[in-house]
CSV table of C-alpha atoms in Angstrom, one decimal:
chain,number,residue,atom,x,y,z
A,1,MET,CA,15.9,34.8,74.4
A,2,SER,CA,14.7,33.2,77.0
A,3,PRO,CA,15.7,29.0,76.6
A,4,GLY,CA,12.1,27.7,77.3
A,5,LEU,CA,11.0,30.4,74.4
A,6,GLU,CA,14.0,29.5,72.2
A,7,GLN,CA,13.3,25.8,72.9
A,8,LEU,CA,9.3,26.6,71.7
A,9,ALA,CA,10.9,28.4,68.5
A,10,ARG,CA,12.5,24.8,67.4
A,11,THR,CA,9.7,22.8,68.1
A,12,SER,CA,7.6,24.3,65.3
A,13,SER,CA,10.6,23.6,62.8
A,14,PRO,CA,11.3,20.7,60.5
A,15,GLN,CA,13.4,18.5,63.0
A,16,PRO,CA,16.3,15.6,61.2
A,17,LEU,CA,15.1,12.3,61.3
A,18,PRO,CA,16.9,9.9,63.7
A,19,ASP,CA,19.3,8.5,60.4
A,20,ALA,CA,19.7,11.5,58.4
A,21,VAL,CA,23.4,11.4,57.3
A,22,ASP,CA,25.5,13.9,59.1
A,23,LEU,CA,27.6,16.6,57.3
A,24,VAL,CA,29.6,17.2,60.0
A,25,PRO,CA,31.6,13.3,60.5
A,26,PHE,CA,32.9,13.4,56.8
A,27,LEU,CA,34.4,17.2,57.6
A,28,ALA,CA,36.3,15.9,60.4
A,29,GLY,CA,39.7,14.4,58.8
A,30,LEU,CA,39.8,17.7,56.3
A,31,PRO,CA,43.4,18.6,56.6
A,32,ASP,CA,43.0,22.0,58.8
A,33,PRO,CA,45.3,24.3,56.4
A,34,ARG,CA,45.6,26.8,60.5
A,35,SER,CA,48.3,26.6,62.8
A,36,ARG,CA,47.5,25.6,66.1
A,37,ARG,CA,47.4,28.9,67.9
A,38,GLY,CA,44.5,30.2,65.4
A,39,ARG,CA,41.8,27.7,65.8
A,40,ARG,CA,39.7,29.8,67.8
A,41,PHE,CA,36.6,27.9,65.9
A,42,PRO,CA,36.5,24.5,64.9
A,43,LEU,CA,36.9,23.5,61.7
A,44,THR,CA,34.1,21.5,61.4
A,45,ALA,CA,31.6,24.6,62.4
A,46,LEU,CA,32.8,26.9,59.9
A,47,ILE,CA,32.6,25.0,57.0
A,48,ALA,CA,29.0,23.4,57.9
A,49,ALA,CA,27.9,27.2,58.7
A,50,ALA,CA,29.0,28.1,54.8
A,51,ALA,CA,27.6,25.0,53.7
A,52,ALA,CA,24.0,25.8,55.1
A,53,GLY,CA,24.9,29.5,54.0
A,54,VAL,CA,24.9,28.4,50.4
A,55,LEU,CA,21.6,26.0,50.9
A,56,ALA,CA,19.5,29.1,52.4
A,57,GLY,CA,20.8,30.9,48.7
A,58,ALA,CA,24.0,32.8,49.8
A,59,ARG,CA,26.2,33.9,46.5
A,60,SER,CA,29.0,34.9,47.8
A,61,MET,CA,31.2,35.3,51.1
A,62,THR,CA,29.2,38.5,52.6
A,63,ALA,CA,26.1,36.6,52.4
A,64,ILE,CA,28.0,33.6,54.2
A,65,SER,CA,29.3,35.9,56.8
A,66,GLU,CA,25.2,37.7,57.3
A,67,TRP,CA,23.8,33.9,56.9
A,68,ILE,CA,25.9,33.2,60.3
A,69,SER,CA,25.7,36.2,62.1
A,70,ASP,CA,22.2,36.6,62.1
A,71,ALA,CA,21.8,32.6,62.7
A,72,PRO,CA,19.8,31.6,66.4
A,73,ARG,CA,21.8,31.2,69.3
A,74,TRP,CA,20.8,27.3,69.1
A,75,ALA,CA,21.3,26.9,65.3
A,76,LEU,CA,24.8,28.3,66.5
A,77,LEU,CA,25.3,25.8,69.1
A,78,ALA,CA,24.2,23.4,67.2
A,79,LEU,CA,27.3,24.1,64.0
A,80,GLY,CA,29.3,23.9,66.9
A,81,PHE,CA,30.6,27.3,67.2
A,82,PRO,CA,32.0,27.6,71.3
A,83,PHE,CA,29.5,28.8,74.2
A,84,ASP,CA,31.1,31.4,76.8
A,85,PRO,CA,30.1,30.0,79.7
A,86,PHE,CA,30.6,33.8,81.6
A,87,THR,CA,28.5,36.1,79.0
A,88,ARG,CA,26.9,33.3,78.1
A,89,ALA,CA,26.8,33.3,74.2
A,90,VAL,CA,27.9,32.2,71.1
A,91,THR,CA,30.8,33.4,69.7
A,92,VAL,CA,30.8,33.9,65.9
A,93,PRO,CA,33.9,34.0,63.6
A,94,HIS,CA,34.7,37.7,61.5
A,95,PRO,CA,33.9,38.1,57.8
A,96,THR,CA,37.6,37.0,57.4
A,97,THR,CA,37.9,34.6,59.5
A,98,VAL,CA,35.8,32.5,56.8
A,99,MET,CA,36.7,33.9,54.0
A,100,ARG,CA,40.8,33.1,55.4
A,101,LEU,CA,40.0,29.3,55.6
A,102,LEU,CA,38.0,28.2,53.1
A,103,SER,CA,41.0,29.7,50.8
A,104,ARG,CA,43.3,28.0,52.6
A,105,LEU,CA,41.3,25.0,52.4
A,106,ASN,CA,42.9,21.5,50.2
A,107,GLY,CA,39.8,21.2,47.1
A,108,ASP,CA,40.3,17.3,46.7
A,109,ALA,CA,40.3,17.1,50.5
A,110,PHE,CA,36.8,19.1,50.3
A,111,ASP,CA,35.9,17.5,47.2
A,112,THR,CA,36.0,13.9,48.2
A,113,SER,CA,34.7,15.2,51.9
A,114,VAL,CA,31.4,16.8,49.9
A,115,THR,CA,30.9,13.2,47.9
A,116,THR,CA,31.4,11.5,49.8
A,117,PHE,CA,28.7,13.2,51.9
A,118,LEU,CA,26.4,13.2,48.8
A,119,GLN,CA,26.3,10.0,48.1
A,120,ALA,CA,25.9,8.5,51.6
A,121,ARG,CA,23.0,10.4,51.9
A,122,ALA,CA,21.7,9.4,48.6
A,123,ARG,CA,21.7,5.0,49.6
A,124,GLY,CA,18.6,6.8,51.7
A,125,LYS,CA,16.4,7.9,49.2
A,126,GLN,CA,17.5,5.5,46.1
A,127,THR,CA,14.4,4.2,43.9
A,128,LYS,CA,14.1,1.0,42.0
A,129,GLU,CA,13.9,1.2,38.6
A,130,GLY,CA,14.0,-0.7,35.3
A,131,CYS,CA,18.2,-1.6,35.1
A,132,ARG,CA,20.2,-2.0,37.7
A,133,LEU,CA,22.9,0.7,35.7
A,134,ARG,CA,24.0,3.8,37.6
A,135,ALA,CA,24.7,6.6,34.4
A,136,VAL,CA,27.0,9.4,35.1
A,137,ALA,CA,27.4,12.4,33.3
A,138,VAL,CA,31.1,13.7,32.9
A,139,ASP,CA,31.6,17.6,31.4
A,140,GLY,CA,34.1,20.9,33.2
A,141,LYS,CA,33.3,24.3,33.5
A,142,GLN,CA,35.2,27.2,34.0
A,143,LEU,CA,34.9,29.7,36.0
A,144,ARG,CA,34.9,32.2,34.5
A,145,GLY,CA,35.0,35.5,37.3
A,146,SER,CA,38.5,33.1,38.7
A,147,ARG,CA,42.2,33.4,38.6
A,148,THR,CA,44.8,31.3,39.4
A,149,ALA,CA,48.0,32.6,40.0
A,150,ASP,CA,49.2,32.5,36.2
A,151,GLY,CA,46.3,34.7,35.4
A,152,LYS,CA,44.0,31.6,33.9
A,153,ALA,CA,40.1,30.8,35.5
A,154,VAL,CA,39.7,27.8,37.6
A,155,TRP,CA,39.1,24.9,35.6
A,156,LEU,CA,37.1,22.4,37.2
A,157,LEU,CA,35.7,18.6,36.0
A,158,ALA,CA,32.7,16.8,37.9
A,159,ALA,CA,31.0,13.7,37.0
A,160,MET,CA,27.3,13.6,38.6
A,161,GLU,CA,24.8,10.8,38.9
A,162,HIS,CA,22.3,11.3,35.9
A,163,SER,CA,19.3,12.0,39.2
A,164,GLY,CA,21.5,15.4,39.6
A,165,THR,CA,24.3,14.5,42.9
A,166,VAL,CA,27.9,15.2,42.4
A,167,ILE,CA,29.9,12.2,43.1
A,168,ALA,CA,33.6,13.7,41.7
A,169,GLN,CA,35.2,16.9,41.3
A,170,ARG,CA,38.8,18.1,40.5
A,171,GLU,CA,40.5,21.2,39.3
A,172,ILE,CA,42.3,20.9,35.9
A,173,ASP,CA,46.0,21.7,35.4
A,174,ALA,CA,46.2,24.9,34.0
A,175,LYS,CA,48.2,23.5,31.6
A,176,SER,CA,46.5,20.6,30.7
A,177,ASN,CA,43.1,19.8,29.4
A,178,GLU,CA,39.8,17.9,30.5
A,179,THR,CA,40.2,14.9,28.3
A,180,SER,CA,44.0,13.6,30.8
A,181,ALA,CA,41.7,14.9,34.0
A,182,PHE,CA,39.1,12.3,33.4
A,183,ILE,CA,40.7,9.0,34.5
A,184,PRO,CA,42.1,11.0,38.1
A,185,LEU,CA,38.3,11.9,38.0
A,186,LEU,CA,36.9,8.7,38.1
A,187,ASP,CA,39.6,6.5,39.4
A,188,GLY,CA,38.5,5.6,43.3
A,189,LEU,CA,35.0,5.5,42.4
A,190,ALA,CA,33.3,2.6,42.8
A,191,LEU,CA,32.3,1.8,38.7
A,192,LYS,CA,30.4,-1.7,39.1
A,193,ASP,CA,27.6,-1.4,37.1
A,194,THR,CA,27.7,2.2,36.6
A,195,LEU,CA,27.3,3.8,32.7
A,196,VAL,CA,29.4,6.5,31.5
A,197,THR,CA,29.1,9.4,29.2
A,198,ALA,CA,30.8,12.4,28.7
A,199,ASP,CA,31.3,13.9,25.1
A,200,ALA,CA,33.2,13.8,22.3
A,201,ALA,CA,36.0,15.4,23.7
A,202,HIS,CA,36.5,12.0,25.9
A,203,THR,CA,36.0,10.0,23.8
A,204,GLN,CA,39.6,8.2,23.5
A,205,HIS,CA,40.5,5.2,23.4
A,206,ALA,CA,42.7,5.0,26.5
A,207,ASN,CA,39.8,6.0,28.4
A,208,GLY,CA,37.6,4.1,27.0
A,209,ARG,CA,39.9,0.9,27.9
A,210,TRP,CA,40.2,1.7,31.5
A,211,LEU,CA,36.2,2.1,31.7
A,212,ARG,CA,36.2,-1.5,31.2
A,213,GLU,CA,38.6,-2.7,33.1
A,214,HIS,CA,37.2,-1.3,35.9
A,215,GLY,CA,34.1,-2.6,35.2
A,216,ALA,CA,32.4,0.9,33.3
A,217,HIS,CA,29.5,1.0,31.2
A,218,TYR,CA,29.9,4.1,28.6
A,219,ILE,CA,27.9,5.7,25.3
A,220,ALA,CA,30.7,7.7,23.5
A,221,VAL,CA,29.5,10.0,21.0
A,222,VAL,CA,31.5,10.1,17.7
A,223,LYS,CA,32.7,13.5,15.7
A,224,GLY,CA,35.7,14.7,13.8
A,225,ASN,CA,38.3,14.2,16.0
A,226,HIS,CA,38.2,10.3,15.6
A,227,PRO,CA,37.7,10.1,11.1
A,228,GLY,CA,38.0,6.5,11.2
A,229,LEU,CA,35.1,5.5,13.7
A,230,LEU,CA,33.2,8.5,12.7
A,231,ARG,CA,33.6,7.4,8.5
A,232,GLN,CA,32.8,3.8,9.6
A,233,LEU,CA,30.1,4.2,11.6
A,234,ARG,CA,27.9,6.4,8.4
A,235,LYS,CA,29.0,3.9,6.5
A,236,LEU,CA,26.6,1.2,8.1
A,237,PRO,CA,23.4,0.8,6.2
A,238,TRP,CA,21.5,3.0,8.4
A,239,ALA,CA,18.9,2.9,6.1
A,240,ASP,CA,18.0,-0.6,6.4
A,241,ILE,CA,18.0,-1.0,10.4
A,242,PRO,CA,14.7,-0.1,12.2
A,243,VAL,CA,14.1,2.4,14.2
A,244,ASP,CA,14.6,1.6,18.1
A,245,HIS,CA,12.7,4.1,19.6
A,246,LYS,CA,11.1,7.4,18.7
A,247,ASP,CA,10.8,10.4,21.1
A,248,ARG,CA,9.2,13.6,20.7
A,249,THR,CA,9.2,17.1,22.6
A,250,LYS,CA,7.8,20.5,22.8
A,251,GLY,CA,9.7,23.6,24.7
A,252,ARG,CA,11.2,26.5,24.9
A,253,GLY,CA,10.6,27.7,21.2
A,254,ARG,CA,11.1,24.5,19.1
A,255,LEU,CA,9.9,20.9,18.6
A,256,GLU,CA,12.2,17.7,18.7
A,257,VAL,CA,11.5,14.8,16.8
A,258,ARG,CA,14.6,11.9,17.6
A,259,HIS,CA,14.5,8.9,16.3
A,260,LEU,CA,17.4,5.9,17.6
A,261,LYS,CA,18.4,3.4,15.8
A,262,THR,CA,20.9,0.4,17.0
A,263,VAL,CA,23.0,-2.7,15.6
A,264,THR,CA,25.8,-4.6,16.6
A,265,PHE,CA,28.4,-4.8,15.2
A,266,ARG,CA,32.1,-6.2,16.1
A,267,HIS,CA,34.8,-4.5,14.2
A,268,LEU,CA,34.4,-0.9,16.2
A,269,ASP,CA,37.5,0.5,16.2
A,270,TYR,CA,36.8,1.5,19.8
A,271,PRO,CA,37.8,-0.2,23.1
A,272,GLY,CA,34.8,-2.7,24.0
A,273,ALA,CA,32.7,-1.3,22.2
A,274,ARG,CA,29.6,-3.4,21.2
A,275,GLN,CA,26.8,-1.5,19.3
A,276,ALA,CA,26.6,1.6,16.9
A,277,LEU,CA,24.0,4.3,17.6
A,278,ARG,CA,22.6,6.8,15.4
A,279,VAL,CA,20.1,9.0,16.6
A,280,MET,CA,18.7,11.7,14.3
A,281,ARG,CA,17.3,14.8,15.3
A,282,TRP,CA,14.5,16.8,13.4
A,283,ARG,CA,13.9,20.6,14.6
A,284,LYS,CA,12.1,22.9,14.5
A,285,ASP,CA,12.4,26.4,15.6
A,286,LEU,CA,8.8,27.5,16.5
A,287,ALA,CA,8.7,30.8,15.8
A,288,SER,CA,11.4,30.9,12.6
A,289,LYS,CA,9.1,28.2,11.5
A,290,LYS,CA,13.0,26.7,10.6
A,291,ILE,CA,13.7,22.7,10.5
A,292,THR,CA,17.2,21.6,11.3
A,293,ILE,CA,17.9,18.0,10.1
A,294,GLU,CA,21.4,16.2,13.1
A,295,ARG,CA,22.8,12.5,13.0
A,296,LEU,CA,24.2,12.2,16.0
A,297,TYR,CA,27.0,8.4,16.2
A,298,PHE,CA,27.9,6.7,19.2
A,299,VAL,CA,29.3,3.6,20.2
A,300,THR,CA,28.7,1.3,23.9
A,301,SER,CA,30.2,-0.9,25.3
A,302,LEU,CA,26.8,-3.0,25.9
A,303,PRO,CA,25.9,-5.8,25.2
A,304,PRO,CA,22.3,-6.7,22.6
A,305,GLY,CA,19.6,-6.5,25.2
A,306,ALA,CA,21.1,-5.0,27.9
A,307,ALA,CA,18.7,-2.2,28.2
A,308,THR,CA,16.0,-0.8,26.2
A,309,GLY,CA,15.9,1.8,23.3
A,310,GLU,CA,14.2,3.7,25.2
A,311,GLN,CA,16.5,3.5,28.5
A,312,ILE,CA,19.8,4.6,25.8
A,313,ALA,CA,18.0,7.5,24.5
A,314,GLY,CA,17.1,8.4,28.2
A,315,TRP,CA,21.2,8.5,28.9
A,316,ILE,CA,22.2,9.9,25.4
A,317,ARG,CA,19.7,12.7,26.3
A,318,GLY,CA,20.6,12.6,29.9
A,319,HIS,CA,24.4,13.2,29.7
A,320,TRP,CA,23.0,16.9,29.1
A,321,LYS,CA,21.7,17.3,33.0
A,322,ILE,CA,25.5,18.1,34.4
A,323,GLU,CA,25.1,21.7,32.2
A,324,ASN,CA,21.4,22.2,32.6
A,325,GLN,CA,20.6,21.0,36.3
A,326,LEU,CA,24.1,21.7,37.8
A,327,HIS,CA,26.5,24.1,35.8
A,328,HIS,CA,23.5,26.3,34.1
A,329,VAL,CA,21.9,26.6,37.6
A,330,ARG,CA,25.3,27.7,39.5
A,331,ASP,CA,25.9,30.5,37.3
A,332,THR,CA,21.9,31.5,37.5
A,333,THR,CA,21.0,30.7,40.5
A,334,PHE,CA,24.1,31.5,42.2
A,335,ALA,CA,26.2,33.8,40.0
A,336,GLU,CA,29.2,31.7,39.8
A,337,ASP,CA,30.3,33.6,36.8
A,338,ALA,CA,29.5,36.6,37.9
A,339,SER,CA,31.5,36.5,41.0
A,340,THR,CA,35.3,37.7,41.0
A,341,THR,CA,36.7,35.5,44.2
A,342,ARG,CA,40.7,34.5,43.4
A,343,SER,CA,42.1,33.9,46.9
A,344,GLY,CA,43.7,30.2,46.8
A,345,SER,CA,41.2,27.3,46.5
A,346,LEU,CA,38.4,29.5,47.7
A,347,PRO,CA,36.6,29.3,43.7
A,348,ARG,CA,36.5,26.3,43.7
A,349,VAL,CA,35.3,25.6,47.3
A,350,MET,CA,32.2,27.9,46.8
A,351,ALA,CA,31.7,25.6,43.4
A,352,SER,CA,31.7,22.9,45.8
A,353,LEU,CA,29.8,24.4,48.2
A,354,ARG,CA,27.4,25.0,45.4
A,355,ASN,CA,26.9,21.6,44.1
A,356,LEU,CA,26.7,19.9,48.1
A,357,ALA,CA,23.3,22.0,47.6
A,358,ILE,CA,22.1,21.9,44.3
A,359,SER,CA,22.8,17.9,44.8
A,360,ILE,CA,20.9,18.0,48.0
A,361,PHE,CA,18.1,19.8,46.7
A,362,ARG,CA,18.2,17.3,44.0
A,363,GLN,CA,17.8,14.0,46.6
A,364,ASP,CA,15.2,16.0,48.0
A,365,ASP,CA,12.8,16.0,45.5
A,366,HIS,CA,13.4,19.9,44.2
A,367,THR,CA,12.9,20.9,40.0
A,368,ASN,CA,13.8,24.2,41.3
A,369,ILE,CA,16.6,25.4,43.1
A,370,ALA,CA,15.6,29.1,43.6
A,371,ALA,CA,13.0,28.3,44.8
A,372,ALA,CA,14.3,25.7,47.9
A,373,CYS,CA,17.0,28.2,48.2
A,374,ARG,CA,14.0,30.8,49.2
A,375,TYR,CA,12.3,28.0,51.5
A,376,THR,CA,15.5,27.1,53.3
A,377,ALA,CA,16.1,30.3,53.8
A,378,ARG,CA,12.7,31.3,55.7
A,379,ASP,CA,13.7,28.5,58.2
A,380,PRO,CA,17.4,28.3,59.9
A,381,GLN,CA,16.3,24.9,60.9
A,382,ARG,CA,16.1,23.6,57.3
A,383,PRO,CA,20.1,23.8,56.0
A,384,LEU,CA,20.3,22.1,59.3
A,385,THR,CA,17.8,19.3,59.0
A,386,ALA,CA,19.2,19.3,54.6
A,387,LEU,CA,22.8,18.8,56.3
A,388,GLY,CA,21.8,16.3,59.1
A,389,ILE,CA,22.9,18.3,61.6
A,390,ARG,CA,20.8,17.7,65.1
């Protein structure tokens, strides 16, 4: 394509905003695992191209390599691939080159680069809410098709803002579990004015104490792993406590009614706990007409009056967004569990690239991630715009 036609083709596409956050500087500090003699392509160009391919819906290394091969000359130059002044061609990497690099990346350093970029990008898109607290959900996911050196599947623990931005991810040691990775996952994050939600496995005294020491609040679900605390919560005079919030939802073939009650109690056996919560849930299956009733108990460090009943109920329900809007999307839209990628850190890096794509789409107010991928794939400028690459 001639330079004139190439420029004309680009001007019809949306351009990056002048203040758009650029991914490339966040990748510049990554340690390069290649020897100096083997660095034909810039590290940032290869990773940014892989990120652009995933934004365009690529599910595998093959699909990422195809996106790079099909990208127009101006897009490859914007990504940072080398230009040969003699042939006037832009050299693109072989698919094996991309795979080898990603499989040798330092997973911790890459996750830090990705999540730092996402948080910087989110700052310009934050909206004012009725409460100053930022809600963060913590949950783990096993990459079923992957395998580590000892034959076990890769297991990742992630922290995601309820708004949809992934702010941390950590690989769990094969000989450990999610519980021991909770504090290392959140360590180093700015937790002041943050409310952390997690499942019952993370309701541990050490976790609650650590969060309060670092200025964070929590809503901790209490189940059978804390029998004494659960017994204490069940014995509270709930019949005499007024309902703080009610909501009713209908969808996915069922009708749900939820009542939230909150009570201040000074002697709860959990570090920093100020209030006890009970959610009573009635669920009716619209097909079978079967009705189930469930009582869920929580403790929170939030003092009375710090949040409304509606906000607390929203945070309790919002915790499952990390499962429904992140982990489930990685499985369905990006076929993560069907992937048999096993080379080095490649399973984790691919998960991080999917986190990056999903978080960007959530920040840009996309609710259907599959549709967002199709939209992005139709114009090679769109993934570059999303990544802030000019």
